[in-house]
mmCIF file with all atom_site columns, C-alpha atoms in Angstrom:
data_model
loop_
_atom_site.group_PDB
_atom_site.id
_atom_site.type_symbol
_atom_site.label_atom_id
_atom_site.label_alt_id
_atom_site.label_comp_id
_atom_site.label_asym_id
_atom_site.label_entity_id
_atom_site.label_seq_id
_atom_site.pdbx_PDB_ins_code
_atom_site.Cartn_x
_atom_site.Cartn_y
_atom_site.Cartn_z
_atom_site.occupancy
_atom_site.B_iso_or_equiv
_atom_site.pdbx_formal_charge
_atom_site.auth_seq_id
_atom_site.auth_comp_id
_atom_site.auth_asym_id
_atom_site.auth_atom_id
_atom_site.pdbx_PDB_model_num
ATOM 1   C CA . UNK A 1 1   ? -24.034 -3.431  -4.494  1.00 77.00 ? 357 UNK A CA 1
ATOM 2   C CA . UNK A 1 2   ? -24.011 -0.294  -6.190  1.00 89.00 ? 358 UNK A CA 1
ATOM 3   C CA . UNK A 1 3   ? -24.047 -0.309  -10.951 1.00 95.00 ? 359 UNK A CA 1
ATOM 4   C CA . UNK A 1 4   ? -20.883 1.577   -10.463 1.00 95.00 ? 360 UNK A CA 1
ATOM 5   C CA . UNK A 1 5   ? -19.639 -1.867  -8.008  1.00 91.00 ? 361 UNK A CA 1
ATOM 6   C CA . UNK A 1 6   ? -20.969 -3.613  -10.805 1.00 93.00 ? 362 UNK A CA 1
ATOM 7   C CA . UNK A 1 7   ? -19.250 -2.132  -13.512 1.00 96.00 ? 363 UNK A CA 1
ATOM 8   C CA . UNK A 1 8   ? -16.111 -2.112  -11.830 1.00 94.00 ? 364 UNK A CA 1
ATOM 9   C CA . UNK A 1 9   ? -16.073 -5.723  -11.560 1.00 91.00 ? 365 UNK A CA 1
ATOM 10  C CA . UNK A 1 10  ? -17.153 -6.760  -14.580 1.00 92.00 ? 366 UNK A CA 1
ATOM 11  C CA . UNK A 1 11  ? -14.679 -4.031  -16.194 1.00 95.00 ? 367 UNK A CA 1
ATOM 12  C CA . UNK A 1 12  ? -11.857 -6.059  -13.874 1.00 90.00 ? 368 UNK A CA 1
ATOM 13  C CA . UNK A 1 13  ? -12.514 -9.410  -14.947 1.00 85.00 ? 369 UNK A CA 1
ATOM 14  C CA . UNK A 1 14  ? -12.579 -8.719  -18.701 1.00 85.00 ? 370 UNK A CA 1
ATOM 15  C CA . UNK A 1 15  ? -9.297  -6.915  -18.355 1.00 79.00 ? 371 UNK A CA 1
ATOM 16  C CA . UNK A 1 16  ? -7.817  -9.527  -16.225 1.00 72.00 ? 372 UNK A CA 1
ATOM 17  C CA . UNK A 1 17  ? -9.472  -11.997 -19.361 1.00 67.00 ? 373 UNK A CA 1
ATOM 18  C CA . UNK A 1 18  ? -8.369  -10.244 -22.127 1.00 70.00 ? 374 UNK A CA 1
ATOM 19  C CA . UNK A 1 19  ? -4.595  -9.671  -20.481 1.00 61.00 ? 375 UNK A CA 1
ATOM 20  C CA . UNK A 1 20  ? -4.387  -13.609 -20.652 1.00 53.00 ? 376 UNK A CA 1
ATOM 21  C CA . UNK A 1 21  ? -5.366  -13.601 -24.115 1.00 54.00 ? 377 UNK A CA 1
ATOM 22  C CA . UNK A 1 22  ? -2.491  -10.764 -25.115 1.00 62.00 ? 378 UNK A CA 1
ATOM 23  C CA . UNK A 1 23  ? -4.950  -8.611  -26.577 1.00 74.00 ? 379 UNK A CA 1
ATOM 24  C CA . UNK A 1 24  ? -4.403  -4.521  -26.765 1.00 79.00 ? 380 UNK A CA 1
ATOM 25  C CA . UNK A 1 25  ? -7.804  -3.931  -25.237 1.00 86.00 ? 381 UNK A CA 1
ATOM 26  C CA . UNK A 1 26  ? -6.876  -4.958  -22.055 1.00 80.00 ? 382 UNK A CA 1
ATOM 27  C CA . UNK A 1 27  ? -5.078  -1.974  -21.609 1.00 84.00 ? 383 UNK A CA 1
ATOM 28  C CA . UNK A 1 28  ? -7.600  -0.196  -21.905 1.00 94.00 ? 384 UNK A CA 1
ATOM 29  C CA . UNK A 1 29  ? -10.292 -1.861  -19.965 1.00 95.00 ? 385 UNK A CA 1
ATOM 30  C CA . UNK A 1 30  ? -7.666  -2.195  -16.830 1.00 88.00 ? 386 UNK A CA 1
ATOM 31  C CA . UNK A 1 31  ? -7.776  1.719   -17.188 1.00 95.00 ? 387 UNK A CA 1
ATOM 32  C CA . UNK A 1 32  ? -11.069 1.757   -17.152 1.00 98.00 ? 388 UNK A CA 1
ATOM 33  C CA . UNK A 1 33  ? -11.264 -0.787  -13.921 1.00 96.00 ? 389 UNK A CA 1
ATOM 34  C CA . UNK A 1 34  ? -8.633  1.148   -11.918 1.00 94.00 ? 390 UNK A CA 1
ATOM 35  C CA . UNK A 1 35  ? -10.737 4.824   -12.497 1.00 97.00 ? 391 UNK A CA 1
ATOM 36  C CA . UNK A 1 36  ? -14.408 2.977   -11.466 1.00 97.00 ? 392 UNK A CA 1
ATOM 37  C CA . UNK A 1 37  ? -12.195 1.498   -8.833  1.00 95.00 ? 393 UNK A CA 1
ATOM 38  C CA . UNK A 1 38  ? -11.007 4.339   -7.751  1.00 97.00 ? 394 UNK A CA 1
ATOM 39  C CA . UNK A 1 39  ? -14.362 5.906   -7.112  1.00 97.00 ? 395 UNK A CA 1
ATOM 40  C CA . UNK A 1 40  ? -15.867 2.541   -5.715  1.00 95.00 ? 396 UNK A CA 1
ATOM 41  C CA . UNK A 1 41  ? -12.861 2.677   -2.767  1.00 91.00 ? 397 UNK A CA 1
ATOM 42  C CA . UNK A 1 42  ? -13.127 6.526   -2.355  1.00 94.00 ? 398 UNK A CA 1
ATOM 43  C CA . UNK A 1 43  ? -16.766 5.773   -1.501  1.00 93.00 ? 399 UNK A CA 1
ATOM 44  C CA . UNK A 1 44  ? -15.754 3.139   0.622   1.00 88.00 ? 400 UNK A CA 1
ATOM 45  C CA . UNK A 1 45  ? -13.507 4.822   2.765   1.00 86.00 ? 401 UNK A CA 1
ATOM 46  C CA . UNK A 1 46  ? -10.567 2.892   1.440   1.00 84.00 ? 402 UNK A CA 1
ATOM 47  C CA . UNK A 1 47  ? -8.319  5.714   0.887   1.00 85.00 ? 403 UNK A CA 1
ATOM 48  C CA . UNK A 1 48  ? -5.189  3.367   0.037   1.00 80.00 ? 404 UNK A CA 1
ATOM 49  C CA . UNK A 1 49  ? -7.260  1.400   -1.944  1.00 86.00 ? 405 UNK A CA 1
ATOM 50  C CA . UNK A 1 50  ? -8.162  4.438   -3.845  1.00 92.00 ? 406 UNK A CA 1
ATOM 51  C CA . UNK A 1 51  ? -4.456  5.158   -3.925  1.00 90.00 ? 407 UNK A CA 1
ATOM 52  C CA . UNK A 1 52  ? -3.552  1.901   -5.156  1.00 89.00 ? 408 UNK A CA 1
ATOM 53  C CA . UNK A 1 53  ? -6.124  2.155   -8.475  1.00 95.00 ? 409 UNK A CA 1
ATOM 54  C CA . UNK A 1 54  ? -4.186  5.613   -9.528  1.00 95.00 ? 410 UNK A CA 1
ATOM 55  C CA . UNK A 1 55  ? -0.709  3.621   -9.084  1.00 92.00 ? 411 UNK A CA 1
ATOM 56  C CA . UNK A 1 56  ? -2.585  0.808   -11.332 1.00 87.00 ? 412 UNK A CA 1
ATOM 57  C CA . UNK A 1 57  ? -3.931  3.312   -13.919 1.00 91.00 ? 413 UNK A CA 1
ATOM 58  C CA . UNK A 1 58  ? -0.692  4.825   -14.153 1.00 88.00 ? 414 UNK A CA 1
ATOM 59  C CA . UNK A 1 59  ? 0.973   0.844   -14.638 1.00 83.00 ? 415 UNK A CA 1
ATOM 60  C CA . UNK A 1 60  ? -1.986  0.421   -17.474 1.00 84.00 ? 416 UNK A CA 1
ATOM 61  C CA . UNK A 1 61  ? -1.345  3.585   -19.088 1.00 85.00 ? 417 UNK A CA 1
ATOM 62  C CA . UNK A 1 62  ? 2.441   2.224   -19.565 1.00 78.00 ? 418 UNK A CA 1
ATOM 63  C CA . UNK A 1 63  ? 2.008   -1.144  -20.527 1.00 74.00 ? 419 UNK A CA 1
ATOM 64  C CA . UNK A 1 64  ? -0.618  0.358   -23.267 1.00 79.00 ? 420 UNK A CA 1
ATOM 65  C CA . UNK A 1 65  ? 1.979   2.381   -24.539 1.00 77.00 ? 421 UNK A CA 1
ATOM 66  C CA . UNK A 1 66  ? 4.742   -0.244  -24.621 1.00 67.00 ? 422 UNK A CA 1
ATOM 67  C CA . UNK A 1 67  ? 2.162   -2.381  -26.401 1.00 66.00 ? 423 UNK A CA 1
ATOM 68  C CA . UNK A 1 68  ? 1.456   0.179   -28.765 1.00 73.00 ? 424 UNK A CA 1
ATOM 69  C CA . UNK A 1 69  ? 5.266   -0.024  -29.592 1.00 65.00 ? 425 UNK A CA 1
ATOM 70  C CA . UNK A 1 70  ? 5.656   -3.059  -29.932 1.00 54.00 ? 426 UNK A CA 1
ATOM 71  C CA . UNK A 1 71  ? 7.496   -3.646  -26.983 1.00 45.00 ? 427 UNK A CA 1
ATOM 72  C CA . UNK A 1 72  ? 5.914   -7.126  -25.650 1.00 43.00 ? 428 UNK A CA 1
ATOM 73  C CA . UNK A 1 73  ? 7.261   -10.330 -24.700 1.00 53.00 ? 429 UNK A CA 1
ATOM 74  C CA . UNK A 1 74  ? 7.545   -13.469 -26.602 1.00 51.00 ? 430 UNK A CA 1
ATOM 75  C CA . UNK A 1 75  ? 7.424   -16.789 -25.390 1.00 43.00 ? 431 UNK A CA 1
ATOM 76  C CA . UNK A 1 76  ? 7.051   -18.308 -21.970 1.00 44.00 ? 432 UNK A CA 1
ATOM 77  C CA . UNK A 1 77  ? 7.910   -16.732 -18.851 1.00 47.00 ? 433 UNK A CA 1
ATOM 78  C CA . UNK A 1 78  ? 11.486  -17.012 -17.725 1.00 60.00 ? 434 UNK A CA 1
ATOM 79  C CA . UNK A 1 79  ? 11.240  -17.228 -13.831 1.00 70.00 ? 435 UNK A CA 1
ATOM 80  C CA . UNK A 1 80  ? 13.789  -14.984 -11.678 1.00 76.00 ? 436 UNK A CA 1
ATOM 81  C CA . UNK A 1 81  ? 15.632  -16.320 -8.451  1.00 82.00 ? 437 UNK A CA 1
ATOM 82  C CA . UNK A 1 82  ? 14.718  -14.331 -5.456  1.00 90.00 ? 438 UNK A CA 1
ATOM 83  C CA . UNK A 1 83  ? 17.407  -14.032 -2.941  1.00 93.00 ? 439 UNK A CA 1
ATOM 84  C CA . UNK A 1 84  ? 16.972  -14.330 0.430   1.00 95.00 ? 440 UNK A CA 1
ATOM 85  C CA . UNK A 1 85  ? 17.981  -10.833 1.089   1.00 96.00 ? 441 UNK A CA 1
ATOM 86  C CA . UNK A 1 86  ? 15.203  -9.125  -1.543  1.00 96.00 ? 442 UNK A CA 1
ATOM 87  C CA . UNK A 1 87  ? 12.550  -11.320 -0.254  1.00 97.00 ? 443 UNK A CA 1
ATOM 88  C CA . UNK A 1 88  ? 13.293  -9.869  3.439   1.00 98.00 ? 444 UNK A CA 1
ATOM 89  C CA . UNK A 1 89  ? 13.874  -6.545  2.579   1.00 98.00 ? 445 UNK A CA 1
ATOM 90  C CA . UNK A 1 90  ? 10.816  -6.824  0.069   1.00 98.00 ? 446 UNK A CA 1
ATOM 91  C CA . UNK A 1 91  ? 8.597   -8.049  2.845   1.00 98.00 ? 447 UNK A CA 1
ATOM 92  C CA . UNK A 1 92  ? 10.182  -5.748  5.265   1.00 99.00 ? 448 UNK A CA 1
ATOM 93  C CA . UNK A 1 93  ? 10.247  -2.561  3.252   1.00 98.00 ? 449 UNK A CA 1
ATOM 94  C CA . UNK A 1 94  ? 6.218   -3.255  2.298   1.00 98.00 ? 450 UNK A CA 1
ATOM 95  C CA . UNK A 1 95  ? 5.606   -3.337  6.251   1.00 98.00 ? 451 UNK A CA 1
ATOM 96  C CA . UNK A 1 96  ? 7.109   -0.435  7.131   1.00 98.00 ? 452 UNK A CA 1
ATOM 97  C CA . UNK A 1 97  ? 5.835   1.373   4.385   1.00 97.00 ? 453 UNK A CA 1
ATOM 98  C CA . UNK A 1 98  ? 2.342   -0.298  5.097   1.00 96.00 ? 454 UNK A CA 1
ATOM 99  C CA . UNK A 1 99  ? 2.377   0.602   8.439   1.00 97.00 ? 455 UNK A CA 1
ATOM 100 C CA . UNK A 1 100 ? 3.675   4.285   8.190   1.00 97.00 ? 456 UNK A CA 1
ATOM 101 C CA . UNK A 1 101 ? 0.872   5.172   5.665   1.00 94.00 ? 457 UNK A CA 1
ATOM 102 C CA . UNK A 1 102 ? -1.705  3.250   7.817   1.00 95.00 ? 458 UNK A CA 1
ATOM 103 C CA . UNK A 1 103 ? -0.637  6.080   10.699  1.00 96.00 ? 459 UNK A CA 1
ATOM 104 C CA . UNK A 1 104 ? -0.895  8.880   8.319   1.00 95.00 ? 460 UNK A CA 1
ATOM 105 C CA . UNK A 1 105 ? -4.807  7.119   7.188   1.00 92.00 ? 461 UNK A CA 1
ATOM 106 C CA . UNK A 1 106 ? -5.545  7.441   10.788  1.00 95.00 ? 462 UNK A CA 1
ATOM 107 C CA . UNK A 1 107 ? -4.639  10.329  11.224  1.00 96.00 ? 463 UNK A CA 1
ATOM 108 C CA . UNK A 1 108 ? -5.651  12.323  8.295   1.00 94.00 ? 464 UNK A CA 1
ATOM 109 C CA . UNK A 1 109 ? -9.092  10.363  7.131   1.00 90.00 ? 465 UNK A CA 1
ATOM 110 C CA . UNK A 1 110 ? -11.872 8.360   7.927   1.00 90.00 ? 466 UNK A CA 1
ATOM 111 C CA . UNK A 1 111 ? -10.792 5.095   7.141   1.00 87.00 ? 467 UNK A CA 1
ATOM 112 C CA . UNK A 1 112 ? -12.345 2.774   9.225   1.00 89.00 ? 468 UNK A CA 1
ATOM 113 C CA . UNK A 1 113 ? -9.701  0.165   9.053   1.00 91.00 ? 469 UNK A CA 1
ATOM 114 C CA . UNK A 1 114 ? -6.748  2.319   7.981   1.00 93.00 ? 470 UNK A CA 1
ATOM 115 C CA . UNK A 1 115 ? -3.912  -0.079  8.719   1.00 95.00 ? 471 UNK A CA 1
ATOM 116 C CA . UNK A 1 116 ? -5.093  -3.229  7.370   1.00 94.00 ? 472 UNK A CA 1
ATOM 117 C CA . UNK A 1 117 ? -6.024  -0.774  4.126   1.00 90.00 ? 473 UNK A CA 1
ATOM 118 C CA . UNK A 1 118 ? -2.460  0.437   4.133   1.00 93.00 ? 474 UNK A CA 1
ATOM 119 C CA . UNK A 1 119 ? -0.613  -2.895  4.735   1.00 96.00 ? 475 UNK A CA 1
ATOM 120 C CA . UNK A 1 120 ? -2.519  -4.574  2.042   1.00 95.00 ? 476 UNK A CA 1
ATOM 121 C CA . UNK A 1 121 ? -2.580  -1.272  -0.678  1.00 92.00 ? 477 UNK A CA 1
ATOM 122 C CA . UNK A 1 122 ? 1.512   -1.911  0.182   1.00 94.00 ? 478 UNK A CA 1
ATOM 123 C CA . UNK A 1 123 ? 1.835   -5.664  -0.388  1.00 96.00 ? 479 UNK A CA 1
ATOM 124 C CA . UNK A 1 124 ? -0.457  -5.375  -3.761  1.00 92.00 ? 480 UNK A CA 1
ATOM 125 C CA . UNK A 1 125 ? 2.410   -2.762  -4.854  1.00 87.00 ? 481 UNK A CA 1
ATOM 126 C CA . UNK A 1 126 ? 5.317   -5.757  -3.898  1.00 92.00 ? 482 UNK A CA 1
ATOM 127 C CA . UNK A 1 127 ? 3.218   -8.309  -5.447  1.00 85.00 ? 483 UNK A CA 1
ATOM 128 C CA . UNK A 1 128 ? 2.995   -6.201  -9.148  1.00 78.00 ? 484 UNK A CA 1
ATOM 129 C CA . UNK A 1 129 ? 6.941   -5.262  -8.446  1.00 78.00 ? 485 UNK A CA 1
ATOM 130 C CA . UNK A 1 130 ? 7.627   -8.881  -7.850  1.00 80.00 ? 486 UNK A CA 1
ATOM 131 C CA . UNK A 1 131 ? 5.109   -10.198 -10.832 1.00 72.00 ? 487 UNK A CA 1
ATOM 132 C CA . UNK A 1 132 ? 7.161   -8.001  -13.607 1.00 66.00 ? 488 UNK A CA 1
ATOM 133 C CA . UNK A 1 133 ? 10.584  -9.163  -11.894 1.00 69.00 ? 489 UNK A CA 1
ATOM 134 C CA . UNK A 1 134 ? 9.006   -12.623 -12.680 1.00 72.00 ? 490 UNK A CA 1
ATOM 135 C CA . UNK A 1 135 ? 9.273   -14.326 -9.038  1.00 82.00 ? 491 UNK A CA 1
ATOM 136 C CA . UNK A 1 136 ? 8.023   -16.776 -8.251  1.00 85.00 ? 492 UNK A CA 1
ATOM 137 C CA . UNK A 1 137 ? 6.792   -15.092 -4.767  1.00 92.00 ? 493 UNK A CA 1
ATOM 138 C CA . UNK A 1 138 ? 4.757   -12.868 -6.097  1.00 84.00 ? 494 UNK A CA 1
ATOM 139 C CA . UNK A 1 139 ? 1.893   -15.511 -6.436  1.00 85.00 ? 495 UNK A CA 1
ATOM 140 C CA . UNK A 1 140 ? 2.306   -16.203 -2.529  1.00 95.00 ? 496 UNK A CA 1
ATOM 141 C CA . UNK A 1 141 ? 1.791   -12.533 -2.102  1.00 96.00 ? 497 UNK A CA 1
ATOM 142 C CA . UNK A 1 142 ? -1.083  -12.229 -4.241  1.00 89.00 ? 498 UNK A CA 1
ATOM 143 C CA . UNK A 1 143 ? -2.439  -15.413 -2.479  1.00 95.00 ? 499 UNK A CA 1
ATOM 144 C CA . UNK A 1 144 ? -2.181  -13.394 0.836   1.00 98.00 ? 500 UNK A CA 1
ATOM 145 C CA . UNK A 1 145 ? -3.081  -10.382 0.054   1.00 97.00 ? 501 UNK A CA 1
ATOM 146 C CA . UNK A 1 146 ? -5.679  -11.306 -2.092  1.00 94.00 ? 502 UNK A CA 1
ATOM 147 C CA . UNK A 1 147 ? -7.174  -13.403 0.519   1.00 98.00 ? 503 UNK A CA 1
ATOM 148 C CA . UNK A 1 148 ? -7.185  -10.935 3.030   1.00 97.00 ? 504 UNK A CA 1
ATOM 149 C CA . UNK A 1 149 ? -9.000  -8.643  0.725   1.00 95.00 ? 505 UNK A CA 1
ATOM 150 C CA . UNK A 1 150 ? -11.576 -10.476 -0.099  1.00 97.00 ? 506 UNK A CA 1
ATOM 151 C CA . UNK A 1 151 ? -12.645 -10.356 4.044   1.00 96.00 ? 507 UNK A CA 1
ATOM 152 C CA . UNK A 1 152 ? -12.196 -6.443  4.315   1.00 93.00 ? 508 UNK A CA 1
ATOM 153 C CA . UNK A 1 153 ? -14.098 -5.880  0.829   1.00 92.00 ? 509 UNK A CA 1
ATOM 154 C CA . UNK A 1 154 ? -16.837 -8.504  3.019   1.00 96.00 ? 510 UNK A CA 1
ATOM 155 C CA . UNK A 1 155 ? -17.309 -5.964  5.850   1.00 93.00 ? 511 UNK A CA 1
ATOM 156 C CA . UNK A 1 156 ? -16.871 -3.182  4.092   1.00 88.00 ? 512 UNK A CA 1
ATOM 157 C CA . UNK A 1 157 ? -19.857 -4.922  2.311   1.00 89.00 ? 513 UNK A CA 1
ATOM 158 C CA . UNK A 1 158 ? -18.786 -4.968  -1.238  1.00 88.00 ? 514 UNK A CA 1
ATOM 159 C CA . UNK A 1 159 ? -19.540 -8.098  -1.727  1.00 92.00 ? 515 UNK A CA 1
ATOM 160 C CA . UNK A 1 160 ? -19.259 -8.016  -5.622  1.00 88.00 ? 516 UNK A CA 1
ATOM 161 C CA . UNK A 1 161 ? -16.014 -7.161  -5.268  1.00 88.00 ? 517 UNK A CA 1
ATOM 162 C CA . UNK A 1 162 ? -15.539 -9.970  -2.429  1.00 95.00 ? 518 UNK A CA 1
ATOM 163 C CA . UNK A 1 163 ? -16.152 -12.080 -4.946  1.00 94.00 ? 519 UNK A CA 1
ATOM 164 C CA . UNK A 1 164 ? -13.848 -10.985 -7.331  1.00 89.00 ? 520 UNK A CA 1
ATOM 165 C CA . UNK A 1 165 ? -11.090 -11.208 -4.708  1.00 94.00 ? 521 UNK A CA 1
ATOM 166 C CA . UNK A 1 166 ? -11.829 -14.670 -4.272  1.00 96.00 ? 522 UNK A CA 1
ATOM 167 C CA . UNK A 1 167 ? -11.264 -15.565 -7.838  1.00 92.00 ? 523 UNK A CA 1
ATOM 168 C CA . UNK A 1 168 ? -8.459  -13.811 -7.859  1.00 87.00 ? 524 UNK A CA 1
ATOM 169 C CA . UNK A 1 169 ? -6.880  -15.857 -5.240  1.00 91.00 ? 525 UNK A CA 1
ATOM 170 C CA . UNK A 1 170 ? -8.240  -19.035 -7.547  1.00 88.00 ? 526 UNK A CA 1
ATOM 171 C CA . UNK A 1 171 ? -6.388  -17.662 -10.419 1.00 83.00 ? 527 UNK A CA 1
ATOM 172 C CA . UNK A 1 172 ? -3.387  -16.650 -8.114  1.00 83.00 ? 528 UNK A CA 1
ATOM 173 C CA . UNK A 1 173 ? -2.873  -20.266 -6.962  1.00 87.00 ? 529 UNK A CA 1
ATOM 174 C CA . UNK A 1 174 ? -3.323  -21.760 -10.475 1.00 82.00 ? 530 UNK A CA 1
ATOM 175 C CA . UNK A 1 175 ? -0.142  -19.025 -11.224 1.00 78.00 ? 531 UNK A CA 1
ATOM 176 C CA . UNK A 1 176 ? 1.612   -20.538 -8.921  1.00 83.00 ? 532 UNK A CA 1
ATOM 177 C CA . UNK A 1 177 ? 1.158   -24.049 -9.626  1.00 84.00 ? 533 UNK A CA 1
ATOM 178 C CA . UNK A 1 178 ? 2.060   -23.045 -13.676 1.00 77.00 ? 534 UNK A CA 1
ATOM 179 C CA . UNK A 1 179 ? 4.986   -21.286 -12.522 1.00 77.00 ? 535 UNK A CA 1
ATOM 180 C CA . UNK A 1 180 ? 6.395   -23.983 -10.576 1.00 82.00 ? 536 UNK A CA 1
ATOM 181 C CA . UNK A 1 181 ? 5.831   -26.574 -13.619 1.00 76.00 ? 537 UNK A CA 1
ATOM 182 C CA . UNK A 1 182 ? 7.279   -23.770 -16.023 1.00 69.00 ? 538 UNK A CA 1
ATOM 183 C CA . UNK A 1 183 ? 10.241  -23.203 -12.889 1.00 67.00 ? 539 UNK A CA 1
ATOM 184 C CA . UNK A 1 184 ? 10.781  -27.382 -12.593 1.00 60.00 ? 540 UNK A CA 1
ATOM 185 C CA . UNK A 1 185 ? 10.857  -27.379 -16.660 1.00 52.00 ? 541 UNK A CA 1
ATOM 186 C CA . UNK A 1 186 ? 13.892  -24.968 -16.613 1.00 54.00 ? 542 UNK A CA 1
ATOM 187 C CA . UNK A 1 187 ? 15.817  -26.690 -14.119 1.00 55.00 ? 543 UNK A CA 1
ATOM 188 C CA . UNK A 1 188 ? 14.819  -23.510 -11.682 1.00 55.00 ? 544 UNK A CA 1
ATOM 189 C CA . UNK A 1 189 ? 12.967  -24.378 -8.695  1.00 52.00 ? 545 UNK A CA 1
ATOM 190 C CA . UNK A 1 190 ? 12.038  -21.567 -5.826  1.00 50.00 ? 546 UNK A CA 1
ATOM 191 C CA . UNK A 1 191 ? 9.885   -21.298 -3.370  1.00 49.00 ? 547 UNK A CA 1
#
């Protein structure tokens, strides 16, 4: 476990805190998560990883400045149908997409585990699509993915992060229970 490991957890779970609490700072701080990230992955080997935590700091970046204007919602969550069709070609498009920059990691880089780092830097990228969409099925992707990060962060022993990951899939489940109550409440129910 390296201060910069450290730092980029604790820097992730306040933002993840402070985004549940609709304050302005979490902007920031996810900015600050995605950057220490960034260079935690690089270090790692994790080159999609490291990929995905520019695509994040980008995402921060723009919800700061539609915060800054004003621009949030109010209320409850309104939960979207997912069609059959968007849900295969969602899952579809993220595995072919997964898989073709998994053979460009191997073939370019020393990722150890290029694929796996590919397929699940592509699902996290479905999951935040889905998530601002409001589907319900992006808490069963986050469950996944989640899940499956928390074993490669394990033997890629970043085990601070590991455990992270696994509170994230806590906090993904308890999204999808809330959902489903907030889903059953509108007369909308999806799975």
């Amino acid at each position: 476990m390296s201060p910069l490991e450290i730092a980029a957890v604790v820097a992730s779970a306040l933002g993840v805190w402070l985004t549940g609490r609709r304050s302005m700072l979490c902007w920031p701080i996810m900015l600050m998560a995605s950057v220490l990230y960034g260079v935690v992955f690089w270090q790692a080997r994790l080159y999609a990883d490291t990929a995905l935590q520019a695509v994040f700091a980008t995402l921060s970046l723009y919800g700061w400045w539609r915060w800054l204007r004003g621009v949030e919602e109010k209320g409850a969550v309104t939960i979207m149908p997912l069609s059959n069709t968007a849900l295969c070609y969602g899952l579809a498009a993220s595995a072919a997409g997964g898989m073709a920059l998994g053979l460009l990691l191997r073939a370019t880089t020393d990722d150890p585990m290029p694929l796996l780092d590919a397929l699940l830097s592509a699902y996290s990228i479905l999951g935040q699509i889905w998530m601002a969409r409001r589907y319900l099925a992006n808490w069963w992707v986050w469950i996944v993915v989640d899940t499956l990060y928390t074993g490669l962060f394990l033997v890629r022993e970043l085990y601070l992060t590991a455990a992270l990951y696994a509170a994230f899939v806590v906090l993904a489940a308890a999204g999808l229970r809330q959902w489903r109550r907030a889903g059953t409440m509108a007369g909308y129910r999806r799975d």
